[in-house]
């Protein structure tokens, strides 16, 4: 989709497309309000401004729109609107050894118990072992620091997904 097409979408369609990029309703609202975008750079700049305005609850809402790393069943069941994107992003987990997937599942449970939300990592280009290593390292963070790291990872994911949105026909 070209930037002109995104600008021309009715609000409901634009809202749905933008929500695929970041699930925080406050971010989506800010992005809708910022239309029309002059170009791709203006879209990305607006996305950063919208993200700058998010608080902890907004970030947690965005995180809730992601499946657990390596959880293919959740990808298909609950995250149908972003299944293809998330599967591509998590490609490194798709071919992981069963032991690595088990460790990821266990790490995800520990992470959620500690922080109260799903482990967020910009997984594009990462193998399952690297994702697991990052997950284990981040389990040691204090909650405030971890929220900041997870928000930064969400920003990276959002940017990649905005680019994917613009590439769709």
mmCIF file of C-alpha atoms in Angstrom:
data_model
loop_
_atom_site.group_PDB
_atom_site.id
_atom_site.type_symbol
_atom_site.label_atom_id
_atom_site.label_comp_id
_atom_site.label_asym_id
_atom_site.label_seq_id
_atom_site.Cartn_x
_atom_site.Cartn_y
_atom_site.Cartn_z
ATOM 1 C CA UNK A 1 0.000 0.000 0.000
ATOM 2 C CA UNK A 2 1.346 3.403 -0.872
ATOM 3 C CA UNK A 3 1.327 6.184 1.684
ATOM 4 C CA UNK A 4 -1.458 7.867 -0.315
ATOM 5 C CA UNK A 5 -3.559 4.732 0.066
ATOM 6 C CA UNK A 6 -3.013 4.678 3.820
ATOM 7 C CA UNK A 7 -4.010 8.336 3.991
ATOM 8 C CA UNK A 8 -7.182 7.653 1.980
ATOM 9 C CA UNK A 9 -8.403 4.660 3.987
ATOM 10 C CA UNK A 10 -11.582 5.120 6.009
ATOM 11 C CA UNK A 11 -10.796 5.417 9.728
ATOM 12 C CA UNK A 12 -11.943 1.873 10.554
ATOM 13 C CA UNK A 13 -9.734 0.312 7.880
ATOM 14 C CA UNK A 14 -6.768 2.508 8.806
ATOM 15 C CA UNK A 15 -7.292 1.680 12.491
ATOM 16 C CA UNK A 16 -7.245 -2.052 11.709
ATOM 17 C CA UNK A 17 -4.087 -1.740 9.624
ATOM 18 C CA UNK A 18 -2.261 0.350 12.190
ATOM 19 C CA UNK A 19 -3.327 -1.949 15.039
ATOM 20 C CA UNK A 20 -1.523 -4.771 13.229
ATOM 21 C CA UNK A 21 1.658 -2.725 13.678
ATOM 22 C CA UNK A 22 1.168 -1.812 17.342
ATOM 23 C CA UNK A 23 -1.709 -2.963 19.512
ATOM 24 C CA UNK A 24 -1.757 0.026 21.874
ATOM 25 C CA UNK A 25 -5.043 1.812 21.213
ATOM 26 C CA UNK A 26 -3.550 5.154 22.273
ATOM 27 C CA UNK A 27 -0.777 4.744 19.676
ATOM 28 C CA UNK A 28 -3.313 3.846 16.985
ATOM 29 C CA UNK A 29 -5.434 6.880 17.873
ATOM 30 C CA UNK A 30 -2.425 9.188 17.654
ATOM 31 C CA UNK A 31 -1.480 7.714 14.281
ATOM 32 C CA UNK A 32 -4.998 8.219 12.942
ATOM 33 C CA UNK A 33 -4.991 11.811 14.172
ATOM 34 C CA UNK A 34 -1.640 12.472 12.468
ATOM 35 C CA UNK A 35 -2.924 11.581 8.979
ATOM 36 C CA UNK A 36 -2.333 12.500 6.239
ATOM 37 C CA UNK A 37 1.339 11.614 6.018
ATOM 38 C CA UNK A 38 3.469 13.462 3.488
ATOM 39 C CA UNK A 39 5.689 10.440 2.932
ATOM 40 C CA UNK A 40 7.150 7.312 4.507
ATOM 41 C CA UNK A 41 9.553 9.301 6.708
ATOM 42 C CA UNK A 42 6.650 11.343 8.068
ATOM 43 C CA UNK A 43 4.804 8.118 8.923
ATOM 44 C CA UNK A 44 7.813 6.755 10.817
ATOM 45 C CA UNK A 45 8.342 10.066 12.618
ATOM 46 C CA UNK A 46 4.679 10.120 13.680
ATOM 47 C CA UNK A 47 5.035 6.548 14.937
ATOM 48 C CA UNK A 48 7.960 7.582 17.134
ATOM 49 C CA UNK A 49 6.088 10.612 18.490
ATOM 50 C CA UNK A 50 3.063 8.441 19.249
ATOM 51 C CA UNK A 51 5.288 5.883 21.004
ATOM 52 C CA UNK A 52 6.969 8.642 23.036
ATOM 53 C CA UNK A 53 3.571 9.484 24.525
ATOM 54 C CA UNK A 54 2.800 5.941 25.715
ATOM 55 C CA UNK A 55 2.789 4.996 29.365
ATOM 56 C CA UNK A 56 3.353 1.630 31.039
ATOM 57 C CA UNK A 57 -0.263 0.469 30.625
ATOM 58 C CA UNK A 58 -0.179 1.388 26.930
ATOM 59 C CA UNK A 59 2.981 -0.662 26.427
ATOM 60 C CA UNK A 60 1.441 -3.626 28.225
ATOM 61 C CA UNK A 61 -1.570 -3.330 25.930
ATOM 62 C CA UNK A 62 0.759 -3.417 22.908
ATOM 63 C CA UNK A 63 2.615 -6.447 24.298
ATOM 64 C CA UNK A 64 -0.680 -8.310 24.737
ATOM 65 C CA UNK A 65 -1.022 -8.306 20.943
ATOM 66 C CA UNK A 66 1.984 -10.608 20.529
ATOM 67 C CA UNK A 67 2.156 -14.378 20.730
ATOM 68 C CA UNK A 68 4.773 -16.022 22.872
ATOM 69 C CA UNK A 69 8.024 -16.655 21.018
ATOM 70 C CA UNK A 70 7.801 -20.123 19.497
ATOM 71 C CA UNK A 71 4.074 -20.590 20.249
ATOM 72 C CA UNK A 72 2.834 -21.497 16.764
ATOM 73 C CA UNK A 73 -0.612 -22.572 17.969
ATOM 74 C CA UNK A 74 -1.242 -19.118 19.472
ATOM 75 C CA UNK A 75 -0.067 -17.508 16.256
ATOM 76 C CA UNK A 76 -2.753 -19.309 14.312
ATOM 77 C CA UNK A 77 -5.507 -19.111 16.894
ATOM 78 C CA UNK A 78 -5.424 -15.744 18.615
ATOM 79 C CA UNK A 79 -3.261 -13.580 16.402
ATOM 80 C CA UNK A 80 -4.829 -14.255 13.012
ATOM 81 C CA UNK A 81 -4.478 -10.657 11.785
ATOM 82 C CA UNK A 82 -0.708 -10.694 12.305
ATOM 83 C CA UNK A 83 0.020 -14.420 11.844
ATOM 84 C CA UNK A 84 2.059 -14.063 8.656
ATOM 85 C CA UNK A 85 4.084 -11.144 10.008
ATOM 86 C CA UNK A 86 4.739 -12.757 13.399
ATOM 87 C CA UNK A 87 5.606 -16.107 11.806
ATOM 88 C CA UNK A 88 8.128 -14.361 9.579
ATOM 89 C CA UNK A 89 9.531 -12.416 12.536
ATOM 90 C CA UNK A 90 9.844 -15.590 14.601
ATOM 91 C CA UNK A 91 11.193 -17.706 11.756
ATOM 92 C CA UNK A 92 14.281 -18.501 13.843
ATOM 93 C CA UNK A 93 12.109 -20.358 16.367
ATOM 94 C CA UNK A 94 10.282 -22.365 13.699
ATOM 95 C CA UNK A 95 13.244 -24.637 13.035
ATOM 96 C CA UNK A 96 14.507 -24.861 16.608
ATOM 97 C CA UNK A 97 15.272 -28.165 18.277
ATOM 98 C CA UNK A 98 12.522 -29.424 20.605
ATOM 99 C CA UNK A 99 14.742 -28.824 23.647
ATOM 100 C CA UNK A 100 15.232 -25.184 22.685
ATOM 101 C CA UNK A 101 11.488 -24.741 22.164
ATOM 102 C CA UNK A 102 10.835 -26.323 25.569
ATOM 103 C CA UNK A 103 13.359 -23.940 27.146
ATOM 104 C CA UNK A 104 11.675 -20.992 25.393
ATOM 105 C CA UNK A 105 8.275 -22.112 26.712
ATOM 106 C CA UNK A 106 9.668 -22.448 30.231
ATOM 107 C CA UNK A 107 11.446 -19.086 29.947
ATOM 108 C CA UNK A 108 8.265 -17.436 28.699
ATOM 109 C CA UNK A 109 6.352 -18.748 31.720
ATOM 110 C CA UNK A 110 9.040 -17.457 34.097
ATOM 111 C CA UNK A 111 9.147 -14.086 32.324
ATOM 112 C CA UNK A 112 5.366 -13.652 32.456
ATOM 113 C CA UNK A 113 5.289 -14.646 36.123
ATOM 114 C CA UNK A 114 7.999 -12.081 36.903
ATOM 115 C CA UNK A 115 6.852 -9.158 34.751
ATOM 116 C CA UNK A 116 3.172 -9.800 34.020
ATOM 117 C CA UNK A 117 3.369 -9.688 30.231
ATOM 118 C CA UNK A 118 4.679 -11.726 27.326
ATOM 119 C CA UNK A 119 8.402 -11.594 26.503
ATOM 120 C CA UNK A 120 8.894 -9.043 23.709
ATOM 121 C CA UNK A 121 11.912 -9.154 21.452
ATOM 122 C CA UNK A 122 12.361 -7.972 17.904
ATOM 123 C CA UNK A 123 12.979 -11.519 16.694
ATOM 124 C CA UNK A 124 13.587 -10.714 13.028
ATOM 125 C CA UNK A 125 16.874 -12.310 12.044
ATOM 126 C CA UNK A 126 17.397 -14.044 15.399
ATOM 127 C CA UNK A 127 17.728 -17.771 15.887
ATOM 128 C CA UNK A 128 15.883 -19.530 18.690
ATOM 129 C CA UNK A 129 19.027 -19.869 20.785
ATOM 130 C CA UNK A 130 19.660 -16.105 20.575
ATOM 131 C CA UNK A 131 16.042 -15.398 21.544
ATOM 132 C CA UNK A 132 16.395 -17.773 24.492
ATOM 133 C CA UNK A 133 19.671 -16.146 25.516
ATOM 134 C CA UNK A 134 18.074 -12.695 25.467
ATOM 135 C CA UNK A 135 15.056 -13.934 27.399
ATOM 136 C CA UNK A 136 17.242 -15.490 30.099
ATOM 137 C CA UNK A 137 19.424 -12.377 30.372
ATOM 138 C CA UNK A 138 16.414 -10.100 30.710
ATOM 139 C CA UNK A 139 14.860 -12.171 33.495
ATOM 140 C CA UNK A 140 17.433 -10.547 35.810
ATOM 141 C CA UNK A 141 16.234 -6.997 35.101
ATOM 142 C CA UNK A 142 14.222 -4.991 37.563
ATOM 143 C CA UNK A 143 10.633 -4.405 36.355
ATOM 144 C CA UNK A 144 11.131 -0.735 35.422
ATOM 145 C CA UNK A 145 14.253 -1.450 33.376
ATOM 146 C CA UNK A 146 12.606 -4.435 31.697
ATOM 147 C CA UNK A 147 9.556 -2.413 30.700
ATOM 148 C CA UNK A 148 11.852 0.133 29.023
ATOM 149 C CA UNK A 149 13.695 -2.620 27.143
ATOM 150 C CA UNK A 150 10.452 -4.304 26.084
ATOM 151 C CA UNK A 151 9.058 -0.943 24.910
ATOM 152 C CA UNK A 152 12.188 -0.385 22.819
ATOM 153 C CA UNK A 153 11.757 -3.846 21.278
ATOM 154 C CA UNK A 154 8.107 -3.003 20.540
ATOM 155 C CA UNK A 155 9.223 0.186 18.790
ATOM 156 C CA UNK A 156 11.504 -1.878 16.523
ATOM 157 C CA UNK A 157 8.705 -4.328 15.771
ATOM 158 C CA UNK A 158 6.295 -1.475 15.053
ATOM 159 C CA UNK A 159 8.688 0.110 12.568
ATOM 160 C CA UNK A 160 9.204 -3.191 10.754
ATOM 161 C CA UNK A 161 5.468 -3.796 10.626
ATOM 162 C CA UNK A 162 4.734 -0.299 9.341
ATOM 163 C CA UNK A 163 7.172 -1.000 6.513
ATOM 164 C CA UNK A 164 5.377 -4.308 5.834
ATOM 165 C CA UNK A 165 2.030 -2.509 5.816
ATOM 166 C CA UNK A 166 3.320 -0.143 3.150
ATOM 167 C CA UNK A 167 4.544 -3.112 1.082
ATOM 168 C CA UNK A 168 1.111 -4.791 0.991
ATOM 169 C CA UNK A 169 -1.054 -4.509 -2.084
#
